[in-house]
Tab-separated table of C-alpha atoms in Angstrom:
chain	number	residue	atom	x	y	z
A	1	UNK	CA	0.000	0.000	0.000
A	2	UNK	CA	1.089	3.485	-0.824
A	3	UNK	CA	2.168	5.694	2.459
A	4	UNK	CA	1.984	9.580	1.768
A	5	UNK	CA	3.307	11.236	5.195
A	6	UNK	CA	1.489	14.459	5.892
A	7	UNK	CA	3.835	17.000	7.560
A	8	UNK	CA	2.374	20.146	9.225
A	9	UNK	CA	1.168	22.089	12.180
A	10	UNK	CA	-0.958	20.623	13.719
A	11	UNK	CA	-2.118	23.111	16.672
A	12	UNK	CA	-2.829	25.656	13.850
A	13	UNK	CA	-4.025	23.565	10.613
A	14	UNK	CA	-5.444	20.500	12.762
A	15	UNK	CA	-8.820	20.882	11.123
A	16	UNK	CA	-7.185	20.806	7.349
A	17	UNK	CA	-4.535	18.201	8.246
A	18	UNK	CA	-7.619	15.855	9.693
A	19	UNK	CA	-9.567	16.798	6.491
A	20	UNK	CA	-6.876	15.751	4.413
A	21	UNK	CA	-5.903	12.608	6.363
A	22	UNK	CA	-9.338	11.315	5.972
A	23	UNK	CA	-9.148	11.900	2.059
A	24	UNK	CA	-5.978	9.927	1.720
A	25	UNK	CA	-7.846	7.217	3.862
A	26	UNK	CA	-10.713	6.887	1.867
A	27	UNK	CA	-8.579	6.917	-1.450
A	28	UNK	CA	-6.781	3.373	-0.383
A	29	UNK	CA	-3.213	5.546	1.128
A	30	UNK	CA	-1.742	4.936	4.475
A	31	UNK	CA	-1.058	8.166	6.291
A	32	UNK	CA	2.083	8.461	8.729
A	33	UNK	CA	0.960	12.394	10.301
A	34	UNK	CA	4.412	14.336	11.500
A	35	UNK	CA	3.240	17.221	14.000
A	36	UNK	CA	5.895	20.210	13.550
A	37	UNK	CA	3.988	22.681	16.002
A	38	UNK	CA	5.290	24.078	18.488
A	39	UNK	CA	2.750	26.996	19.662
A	40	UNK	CA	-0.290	25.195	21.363
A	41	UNK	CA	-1.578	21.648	21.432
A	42	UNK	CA	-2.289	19.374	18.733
A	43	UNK	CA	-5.824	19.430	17.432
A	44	UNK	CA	-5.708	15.778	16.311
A	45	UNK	CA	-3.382	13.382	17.071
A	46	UNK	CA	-0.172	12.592	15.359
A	47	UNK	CA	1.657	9.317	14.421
A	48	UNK	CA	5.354	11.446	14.974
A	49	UNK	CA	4.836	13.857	17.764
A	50	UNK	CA	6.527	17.344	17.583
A	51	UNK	CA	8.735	16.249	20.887
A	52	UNK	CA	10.275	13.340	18.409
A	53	UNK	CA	10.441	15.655	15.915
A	54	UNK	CA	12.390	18.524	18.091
A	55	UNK	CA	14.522	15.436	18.998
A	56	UNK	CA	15.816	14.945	15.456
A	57	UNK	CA	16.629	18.155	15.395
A	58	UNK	CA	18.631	17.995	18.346
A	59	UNK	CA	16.500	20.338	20.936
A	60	UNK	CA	13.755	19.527	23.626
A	61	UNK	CA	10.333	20.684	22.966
A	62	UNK	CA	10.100	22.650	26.526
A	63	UNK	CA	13.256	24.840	25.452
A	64	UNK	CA	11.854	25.937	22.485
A	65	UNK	CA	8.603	26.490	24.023
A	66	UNK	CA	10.232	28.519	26.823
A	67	UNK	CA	12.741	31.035	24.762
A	68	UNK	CA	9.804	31.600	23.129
A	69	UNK	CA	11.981	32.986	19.719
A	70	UNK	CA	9.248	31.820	17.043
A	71	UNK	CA	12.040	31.948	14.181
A	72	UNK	CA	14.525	29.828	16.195
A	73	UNK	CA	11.784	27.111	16.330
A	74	UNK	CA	10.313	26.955	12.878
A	75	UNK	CA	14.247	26.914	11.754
A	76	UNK	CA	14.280	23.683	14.608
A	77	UNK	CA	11.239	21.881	13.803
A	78	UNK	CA	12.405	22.186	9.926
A	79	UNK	CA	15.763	20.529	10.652
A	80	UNK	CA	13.880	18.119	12.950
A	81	UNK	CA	11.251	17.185	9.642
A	82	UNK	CA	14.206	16.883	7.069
A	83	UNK	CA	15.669	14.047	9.907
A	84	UNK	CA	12.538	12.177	10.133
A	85	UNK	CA	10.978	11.993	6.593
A	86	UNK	CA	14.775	11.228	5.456
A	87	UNK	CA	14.331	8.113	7.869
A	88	UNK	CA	10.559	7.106	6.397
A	89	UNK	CA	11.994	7.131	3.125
A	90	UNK	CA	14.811	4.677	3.784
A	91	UNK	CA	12.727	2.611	5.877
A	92	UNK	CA	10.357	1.952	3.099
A	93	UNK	CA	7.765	3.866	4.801
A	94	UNK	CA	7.546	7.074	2.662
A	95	UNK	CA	6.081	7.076	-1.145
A	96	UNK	CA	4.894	10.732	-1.107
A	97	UNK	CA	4.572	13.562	0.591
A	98	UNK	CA	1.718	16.144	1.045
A	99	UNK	CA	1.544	19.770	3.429
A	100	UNK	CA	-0.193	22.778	3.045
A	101	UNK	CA	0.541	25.951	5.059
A	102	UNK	CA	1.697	30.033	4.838
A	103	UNK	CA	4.954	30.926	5.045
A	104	UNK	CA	6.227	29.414	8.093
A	105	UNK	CA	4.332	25.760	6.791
A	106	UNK	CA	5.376	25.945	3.988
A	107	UNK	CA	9.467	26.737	5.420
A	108	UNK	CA	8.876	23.936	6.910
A	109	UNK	CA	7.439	21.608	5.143
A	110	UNK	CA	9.733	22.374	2.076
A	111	UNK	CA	12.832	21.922	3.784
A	112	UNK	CA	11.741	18.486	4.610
A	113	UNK	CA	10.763	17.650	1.172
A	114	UNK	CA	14.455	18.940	-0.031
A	115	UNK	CA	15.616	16.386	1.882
A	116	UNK	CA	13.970	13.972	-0.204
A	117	UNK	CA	15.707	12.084	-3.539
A	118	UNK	CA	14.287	13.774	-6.750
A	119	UNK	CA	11.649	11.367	-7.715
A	120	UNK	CA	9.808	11.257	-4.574
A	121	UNK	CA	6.638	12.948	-4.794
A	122	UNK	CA	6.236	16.127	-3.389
A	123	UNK	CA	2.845	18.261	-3.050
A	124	UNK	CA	3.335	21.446	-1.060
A	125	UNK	CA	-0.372	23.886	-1.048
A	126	UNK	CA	0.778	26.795	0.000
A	127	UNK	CA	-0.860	30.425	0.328
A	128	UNK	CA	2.989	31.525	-0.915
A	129	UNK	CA	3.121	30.350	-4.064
A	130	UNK	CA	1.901	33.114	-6.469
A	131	UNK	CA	5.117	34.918	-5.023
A	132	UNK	CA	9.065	33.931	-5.492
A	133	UNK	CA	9.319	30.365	-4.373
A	134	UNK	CA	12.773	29.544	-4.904
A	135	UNK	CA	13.439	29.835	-1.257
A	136	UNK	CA	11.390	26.930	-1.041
A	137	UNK	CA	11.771	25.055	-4.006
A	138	UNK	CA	15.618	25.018	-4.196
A	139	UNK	CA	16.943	22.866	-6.610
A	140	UNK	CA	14.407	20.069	-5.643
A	141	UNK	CA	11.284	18.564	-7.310
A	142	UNK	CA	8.382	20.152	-5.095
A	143	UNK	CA	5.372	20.612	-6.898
A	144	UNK	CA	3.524	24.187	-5.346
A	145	UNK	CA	0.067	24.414	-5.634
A	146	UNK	CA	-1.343	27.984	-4.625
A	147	UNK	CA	-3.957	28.038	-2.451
A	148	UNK	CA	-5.750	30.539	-3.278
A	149	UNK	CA	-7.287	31.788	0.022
A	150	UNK	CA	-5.206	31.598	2.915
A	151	UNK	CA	-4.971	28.188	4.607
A	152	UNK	CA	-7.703	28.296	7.031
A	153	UNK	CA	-10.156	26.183	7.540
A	154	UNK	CA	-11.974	23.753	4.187
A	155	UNK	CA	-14.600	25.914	2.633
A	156	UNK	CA	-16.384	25.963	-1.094
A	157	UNK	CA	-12.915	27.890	-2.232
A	158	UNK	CA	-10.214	25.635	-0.528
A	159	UNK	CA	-11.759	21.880	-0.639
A	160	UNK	CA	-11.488	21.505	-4.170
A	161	UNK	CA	-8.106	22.755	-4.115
A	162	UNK	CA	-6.824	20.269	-1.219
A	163	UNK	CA	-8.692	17.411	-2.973
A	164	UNK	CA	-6.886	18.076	-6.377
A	165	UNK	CA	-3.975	17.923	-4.072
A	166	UNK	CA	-4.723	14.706	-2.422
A	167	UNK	CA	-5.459	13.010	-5.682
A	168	UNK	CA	-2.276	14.341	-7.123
A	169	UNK	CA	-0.278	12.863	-4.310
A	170	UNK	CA	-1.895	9.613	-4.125
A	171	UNK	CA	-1.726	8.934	-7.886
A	172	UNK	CA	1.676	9.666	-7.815
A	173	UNK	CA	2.609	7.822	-4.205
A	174	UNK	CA	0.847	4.634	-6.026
A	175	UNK	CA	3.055	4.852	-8.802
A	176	UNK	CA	5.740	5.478	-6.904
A	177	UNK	CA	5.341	2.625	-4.808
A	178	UNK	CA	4.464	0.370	-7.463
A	179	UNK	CA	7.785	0.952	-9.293
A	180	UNK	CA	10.332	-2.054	-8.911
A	181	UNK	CA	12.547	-0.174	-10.999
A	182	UNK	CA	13.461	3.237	-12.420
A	183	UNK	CA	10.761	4.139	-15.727
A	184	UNK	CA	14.327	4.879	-17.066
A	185	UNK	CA	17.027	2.352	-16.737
A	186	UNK	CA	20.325	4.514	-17.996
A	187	UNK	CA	24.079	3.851	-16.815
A	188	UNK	CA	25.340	6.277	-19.114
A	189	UNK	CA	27.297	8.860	-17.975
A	190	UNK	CA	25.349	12.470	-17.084
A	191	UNK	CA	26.773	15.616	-18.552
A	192	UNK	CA	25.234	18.572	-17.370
A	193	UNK	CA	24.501	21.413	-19.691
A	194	UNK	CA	23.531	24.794	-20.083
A	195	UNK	CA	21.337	26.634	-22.698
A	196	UNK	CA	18.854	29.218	-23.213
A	197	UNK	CA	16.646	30.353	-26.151
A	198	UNK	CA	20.020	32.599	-27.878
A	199	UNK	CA	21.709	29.510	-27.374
A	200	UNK	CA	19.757	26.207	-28.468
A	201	UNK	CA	21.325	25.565	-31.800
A	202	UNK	CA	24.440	25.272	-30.490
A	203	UNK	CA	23.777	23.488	-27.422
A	204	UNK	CA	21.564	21.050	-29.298
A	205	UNK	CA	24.478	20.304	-31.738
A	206	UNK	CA	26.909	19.694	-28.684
A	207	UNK	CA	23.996	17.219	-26.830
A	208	UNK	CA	23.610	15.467	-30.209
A	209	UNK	CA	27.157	14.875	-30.279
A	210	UNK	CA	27.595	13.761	-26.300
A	211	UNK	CA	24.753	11.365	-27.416
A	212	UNK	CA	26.700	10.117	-29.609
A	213	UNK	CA	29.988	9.716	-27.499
A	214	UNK	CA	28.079	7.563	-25.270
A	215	UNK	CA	26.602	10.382	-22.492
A	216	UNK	CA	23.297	10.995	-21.393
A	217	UNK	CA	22.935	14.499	-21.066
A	218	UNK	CA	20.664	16.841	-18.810
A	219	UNK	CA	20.026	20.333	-19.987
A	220	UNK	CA	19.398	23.081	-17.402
A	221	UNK	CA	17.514	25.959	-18.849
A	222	UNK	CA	19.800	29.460	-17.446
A	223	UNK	CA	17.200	31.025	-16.157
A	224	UNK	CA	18.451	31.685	-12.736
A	225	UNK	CA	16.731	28.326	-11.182
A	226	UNK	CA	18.154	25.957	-13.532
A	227	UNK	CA	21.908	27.587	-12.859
A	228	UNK	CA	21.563	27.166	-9.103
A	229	UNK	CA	20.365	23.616	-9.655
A	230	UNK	CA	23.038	23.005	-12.162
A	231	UNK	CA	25.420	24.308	-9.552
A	232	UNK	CA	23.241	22.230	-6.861
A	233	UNK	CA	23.780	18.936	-8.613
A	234	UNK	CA	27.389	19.711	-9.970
A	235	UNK	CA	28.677	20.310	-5.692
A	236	UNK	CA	27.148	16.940	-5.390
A	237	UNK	CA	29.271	15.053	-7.841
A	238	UNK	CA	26.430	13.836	-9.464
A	239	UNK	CA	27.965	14.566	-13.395
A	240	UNK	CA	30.838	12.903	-15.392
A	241	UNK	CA	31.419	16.605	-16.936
A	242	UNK	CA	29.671	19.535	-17.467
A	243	UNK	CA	29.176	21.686	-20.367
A	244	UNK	CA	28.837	25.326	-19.713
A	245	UNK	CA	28.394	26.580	-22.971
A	246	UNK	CA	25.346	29.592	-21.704
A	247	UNK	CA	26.454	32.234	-18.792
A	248	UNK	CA	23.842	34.859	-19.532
A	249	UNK	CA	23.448	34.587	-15.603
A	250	UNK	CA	26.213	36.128	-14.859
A	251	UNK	CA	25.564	39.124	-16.762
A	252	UNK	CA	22.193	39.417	-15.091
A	253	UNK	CA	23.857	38.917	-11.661
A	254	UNK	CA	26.269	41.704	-12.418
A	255	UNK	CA	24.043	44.177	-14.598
A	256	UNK	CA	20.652	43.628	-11.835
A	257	UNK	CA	19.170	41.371	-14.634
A	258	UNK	CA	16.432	38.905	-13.436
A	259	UNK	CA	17.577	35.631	-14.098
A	260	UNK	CA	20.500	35.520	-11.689
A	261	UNK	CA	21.807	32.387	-10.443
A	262	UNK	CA	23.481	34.360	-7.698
A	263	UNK	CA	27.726	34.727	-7.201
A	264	UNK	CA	28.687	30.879	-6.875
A	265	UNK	CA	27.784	30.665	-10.374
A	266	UNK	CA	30.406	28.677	-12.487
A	267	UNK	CA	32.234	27.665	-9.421
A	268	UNK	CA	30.219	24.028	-8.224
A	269	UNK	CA	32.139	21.755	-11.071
A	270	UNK	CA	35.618	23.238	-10.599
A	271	UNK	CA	35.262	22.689	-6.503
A	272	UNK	CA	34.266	19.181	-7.278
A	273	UNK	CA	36.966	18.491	-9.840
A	274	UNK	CA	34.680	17.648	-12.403
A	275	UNK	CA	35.883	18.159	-16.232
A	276	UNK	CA	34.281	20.985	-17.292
A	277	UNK	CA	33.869	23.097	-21.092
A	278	UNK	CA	33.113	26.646	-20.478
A	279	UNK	CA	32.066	29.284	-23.389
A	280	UNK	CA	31.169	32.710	-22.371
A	281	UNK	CA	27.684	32.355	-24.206
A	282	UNK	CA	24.908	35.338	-24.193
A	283	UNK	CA	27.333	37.403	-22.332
A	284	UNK	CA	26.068	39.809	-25.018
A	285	UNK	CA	22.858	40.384	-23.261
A	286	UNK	CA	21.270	41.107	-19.993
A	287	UNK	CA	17.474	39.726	-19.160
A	288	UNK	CA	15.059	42.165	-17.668
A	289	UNK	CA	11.109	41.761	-17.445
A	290	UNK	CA	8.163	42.858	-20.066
A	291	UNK	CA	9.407	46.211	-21.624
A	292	UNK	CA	7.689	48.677	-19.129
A	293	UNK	CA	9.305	47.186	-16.668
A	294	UNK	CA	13.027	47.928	-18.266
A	295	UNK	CA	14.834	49.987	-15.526
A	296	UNK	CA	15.500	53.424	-17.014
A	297	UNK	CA	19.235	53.333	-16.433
A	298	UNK	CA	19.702	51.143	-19.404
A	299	UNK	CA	16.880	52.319	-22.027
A	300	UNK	CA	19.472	54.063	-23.837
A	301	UNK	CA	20.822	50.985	-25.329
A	302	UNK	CA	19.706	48.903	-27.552
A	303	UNK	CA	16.430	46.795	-25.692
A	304	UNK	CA	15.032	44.223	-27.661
A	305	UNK	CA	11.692	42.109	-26.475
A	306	UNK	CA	12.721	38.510	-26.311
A	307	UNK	CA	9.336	37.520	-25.329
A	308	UNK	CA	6.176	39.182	-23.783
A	309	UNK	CA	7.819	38.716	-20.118
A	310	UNK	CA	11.681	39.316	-21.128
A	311	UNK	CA	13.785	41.813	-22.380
A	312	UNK	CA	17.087	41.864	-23.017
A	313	UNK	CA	19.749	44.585	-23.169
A	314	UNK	CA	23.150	45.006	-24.869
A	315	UNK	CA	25.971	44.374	-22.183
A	316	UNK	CA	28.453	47.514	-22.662
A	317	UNK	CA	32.449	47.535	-23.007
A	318	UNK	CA	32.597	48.028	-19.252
A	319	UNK	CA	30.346	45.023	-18.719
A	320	UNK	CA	31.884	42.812	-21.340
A	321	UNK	CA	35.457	43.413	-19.308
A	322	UNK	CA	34.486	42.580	-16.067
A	323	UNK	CA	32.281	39.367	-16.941
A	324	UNK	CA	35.367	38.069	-18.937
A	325	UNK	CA	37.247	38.565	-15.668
A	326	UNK	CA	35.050	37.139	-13.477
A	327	UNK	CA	34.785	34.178	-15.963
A	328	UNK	CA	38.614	33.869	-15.651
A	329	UNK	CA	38.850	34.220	-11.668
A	330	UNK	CA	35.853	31.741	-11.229
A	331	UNK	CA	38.165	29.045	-13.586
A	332	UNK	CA	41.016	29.301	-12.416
A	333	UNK	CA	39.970	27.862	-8.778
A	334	UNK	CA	39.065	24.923	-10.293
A	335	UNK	CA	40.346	21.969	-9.662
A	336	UNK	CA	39.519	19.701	-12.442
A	337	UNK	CA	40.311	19.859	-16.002
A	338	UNK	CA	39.001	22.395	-17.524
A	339	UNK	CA	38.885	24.588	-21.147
A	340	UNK	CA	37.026	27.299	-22.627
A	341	UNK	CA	35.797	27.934	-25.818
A	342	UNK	CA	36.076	30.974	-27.444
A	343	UNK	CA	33.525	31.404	-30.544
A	344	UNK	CA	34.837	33.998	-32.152
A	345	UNK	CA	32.168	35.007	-34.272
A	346	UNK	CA	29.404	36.221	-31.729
A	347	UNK	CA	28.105	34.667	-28.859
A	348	UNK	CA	24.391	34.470	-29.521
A	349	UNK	CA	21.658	34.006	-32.071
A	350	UNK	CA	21.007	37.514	-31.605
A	351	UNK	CA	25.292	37.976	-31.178
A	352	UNK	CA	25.552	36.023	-34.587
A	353	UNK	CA	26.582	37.503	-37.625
A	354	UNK	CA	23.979	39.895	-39.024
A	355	UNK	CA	22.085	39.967	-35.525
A	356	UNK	CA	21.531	42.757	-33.906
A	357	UNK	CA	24.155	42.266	-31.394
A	358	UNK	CA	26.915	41.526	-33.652
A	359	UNK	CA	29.886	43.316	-32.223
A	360	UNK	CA	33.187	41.413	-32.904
A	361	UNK	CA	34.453	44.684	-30.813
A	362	UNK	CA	32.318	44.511	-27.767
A	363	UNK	CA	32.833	40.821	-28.179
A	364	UNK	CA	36.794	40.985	-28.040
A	365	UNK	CA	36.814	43.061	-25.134
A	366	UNK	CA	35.219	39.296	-23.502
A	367	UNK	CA	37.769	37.431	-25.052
A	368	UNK	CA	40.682	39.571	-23.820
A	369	UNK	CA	40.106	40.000	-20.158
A	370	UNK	CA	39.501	35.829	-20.302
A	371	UNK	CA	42.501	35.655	-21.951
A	372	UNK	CA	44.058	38.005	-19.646
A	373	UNK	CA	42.594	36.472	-16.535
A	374	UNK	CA	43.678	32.953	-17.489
A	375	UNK	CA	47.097	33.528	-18.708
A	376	UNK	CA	49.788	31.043	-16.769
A	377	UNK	CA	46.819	28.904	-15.891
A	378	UNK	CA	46.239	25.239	-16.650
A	379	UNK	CA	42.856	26.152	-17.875
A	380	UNK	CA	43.292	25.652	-21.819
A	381	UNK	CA	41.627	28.669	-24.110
A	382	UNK	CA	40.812	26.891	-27.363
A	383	UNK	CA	39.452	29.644	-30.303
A	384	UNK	CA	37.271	28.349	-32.752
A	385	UNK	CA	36.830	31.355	-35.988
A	386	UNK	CA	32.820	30.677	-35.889
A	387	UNK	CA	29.970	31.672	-33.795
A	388	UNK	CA	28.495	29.845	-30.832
A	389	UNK	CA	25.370	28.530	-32.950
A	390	UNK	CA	27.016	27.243	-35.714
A	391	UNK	CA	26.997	23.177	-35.375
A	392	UNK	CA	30.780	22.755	-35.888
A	393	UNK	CA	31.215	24.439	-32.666
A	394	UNK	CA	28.606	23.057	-30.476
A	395	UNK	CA	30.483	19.160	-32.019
A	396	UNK	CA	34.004	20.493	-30.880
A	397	UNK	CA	32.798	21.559	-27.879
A	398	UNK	CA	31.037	18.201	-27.036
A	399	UNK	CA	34.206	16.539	-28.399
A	400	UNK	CA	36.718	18.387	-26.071
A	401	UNK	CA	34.975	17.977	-22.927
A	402	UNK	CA	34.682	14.045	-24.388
A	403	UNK	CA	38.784	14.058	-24.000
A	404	UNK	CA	38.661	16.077	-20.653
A	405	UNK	CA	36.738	13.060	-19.130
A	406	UNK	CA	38.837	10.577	-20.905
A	407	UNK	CA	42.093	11.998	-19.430
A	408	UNK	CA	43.079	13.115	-22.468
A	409	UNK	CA	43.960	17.205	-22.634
A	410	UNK	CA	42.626	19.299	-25.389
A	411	UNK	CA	44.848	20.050	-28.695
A	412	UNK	CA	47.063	22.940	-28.287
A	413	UNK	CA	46.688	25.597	-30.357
């Protein structure tokens, strides 16, 4: 039978935890209830009490009670949820999970469900979810599910939303416990790459050729997330090799763009000594919202709508100089092999010959300070006289970071 553990707060959301519980019940799922409250007393009972729960995390209950420091215990209780779904799941006692909440439910309910392998389901409802969940989400596999109204109480608004919830999570904690074996069995080696929309030709070209070399390849979409959880993965050790061939983030994260990934950018593979192939790809551009939103400081240049929700603006000289040295600094701490590509040619679709950010000067000024910043290095620059979207250099690309992982070094120039 499938068991989907429900993990909330149970002197606040009793009633909606007991509603839900029942649901499960009557849909065929076992239900193992984890009580993370900590303000009053639990309006129903639960099968992990919140003193087992404050155990895990290393406290007692009555301190956290007494010092009374509401943050100090949600951050507590959290920890203490992470320990004990961590322990369902390898007992074989954990094939989904389910919570609803506000903000601090859904803190803590989400950092338990990080905990989790990707694959195991996840259902957070959560009044916070029309907002910036990345906080919560991380590089995990939560599914959100906004509430709507605020969590309080099942009424003709709320009940259909928790029952789409609980039939999500049971239909997937079936399946999940039904599975003897992955849906994919795959012992290729993962390479982790990164692309956007200015970038997909070329990207595509280097996946079809890692394909080809024997690699199974996952692509992480640089849009700020999929960086972090590129990064996320990459500090776990998880890839053979990584293929950076799409850094727009860090022009965002230097220029105020919205699609950071945040400073650690482009450092996860070289701490882990993983190969990696870097190419300083959509460093032409900088990603802003819908067009009204464009910050005034930058309308000057030239703003071109990428879609109805992003813009993107030409990075400047300045810009170009100190994202090629930041590109440089970040590679030379690493400490496995590593190259980058250079394409000299332009650096986008839009960067591409005849785009409209074709600008073999601007673009120079990127290829000097990495030159510059990597100069006495062991991280090989390899130029290629063609632009990142052209095929031939999304093959070589694939094809180099192929050697890397081999042990074999690139070809000198």
């Amino acid at each position: 039978m499938a068991i989907v553990v429900l993990v909330g707060t149970l002197d606040t959301k009793g009633l909606e935890y007991g509603w839900l519980r029942e649901r499960l019940e009557s849909r065929g799922v076992e239900v193992i209830m984890v009580d993370t409250g900590v303000i009053g007393a639990p309006r129903i009972p639960a099968d992990v009490p919140r003193a087992e729960v404050a155990r895990a995390a290393g406290v007692e209950l009555d301190r956290l009670r007494s010092e009374g420091d509401r943050g100090a215990a949600v951050t507590a209780m959290a920890r203490g949820a992470a320990e004990v779904v961590r322990r369902l799941h390898a007992e074989g006692r954990l094939h989904g999970v389910l919570a609803l909440g506000g903000s601090g439910g859904t803190s803590i309910a989400t950092r338990a469900m990080r905990a989790l392998p990707l694959g195991v389901p996840k259902v957070m409802v959560s009044s916070m979810a029309s907002g910036d969940v990345a906080p919560y989400v991380g590089s995990s596999d939560i599914t959100l599910m906004y509430s709507v109204v605020d969590i309080a109480g099942v009424n003709r608004v709320s009940a259909p939303i928790l029952a789409n919830a609980v039939d999500a999570v049971a239909g997937m904690a079936r399946g999940y416990a039904e599975a003897t074996a992955p849906a994919v069995r795959d012992d290729r080696p993962l390479v982790a790459a990164s692309m956007a929309g200015v970038t997909t030709p070329g990207v595509d070209a280097a996946r079809a050729r890692l394909t080809e070399l024997g690699y199974e390849v996952l692509v992480f979409h640089a849009s700020g997330a999929g960086g972090r959880t590129l990064e996320s993965l990459a500090e776990q050790g998880l890839f053979a090799g990584v293929l950076d061939l799409t850094l727009c983030e860090l022009a965002d994260d230097l220029c105020g763009g919205i699609l950071t990934a945040g400073p650690d950018r482009l450092l996860a593979a070289g701490r882990a000594g993983i190969p990696q192939v870097v190419s300083p790809g959509a460093l032409d551009m900088v990603k802003f919202g819908p067009l009204d939103t464009v910050p005034e400081r930058v309308l000057d240049r030239d703003v071109r709508v990428h879609n109805p929700s992003i813009s993107v603006v030409r990075t400047t000289a300045e810009e170009c100089a100190e994202l090629g040295a930041r590109v440089a600094v970040k590679l030379r701490s690493a400490t496995g092999p590593t190259a980058v590509c250079l394409p000299l040619r332009g650096l986008s679709t839009l960067g591409a010959p005849g785009g409209p950010y074709h600008d073999p000067v601007l673009d120079e000024v990127v290829f000097d300070a990495v030159r510059d910043g990597l100069r006495g290095s062991p991280v090989d620059v390899v130029e290629f006289d063609t632009h990142l979207n052209d095929p031939t250099f999304g093959r070589a690309a694939a094809e180099l970071l192929h050697r890397l992982i081999e042990g074999h070094g690139p070809p000198r120039q």
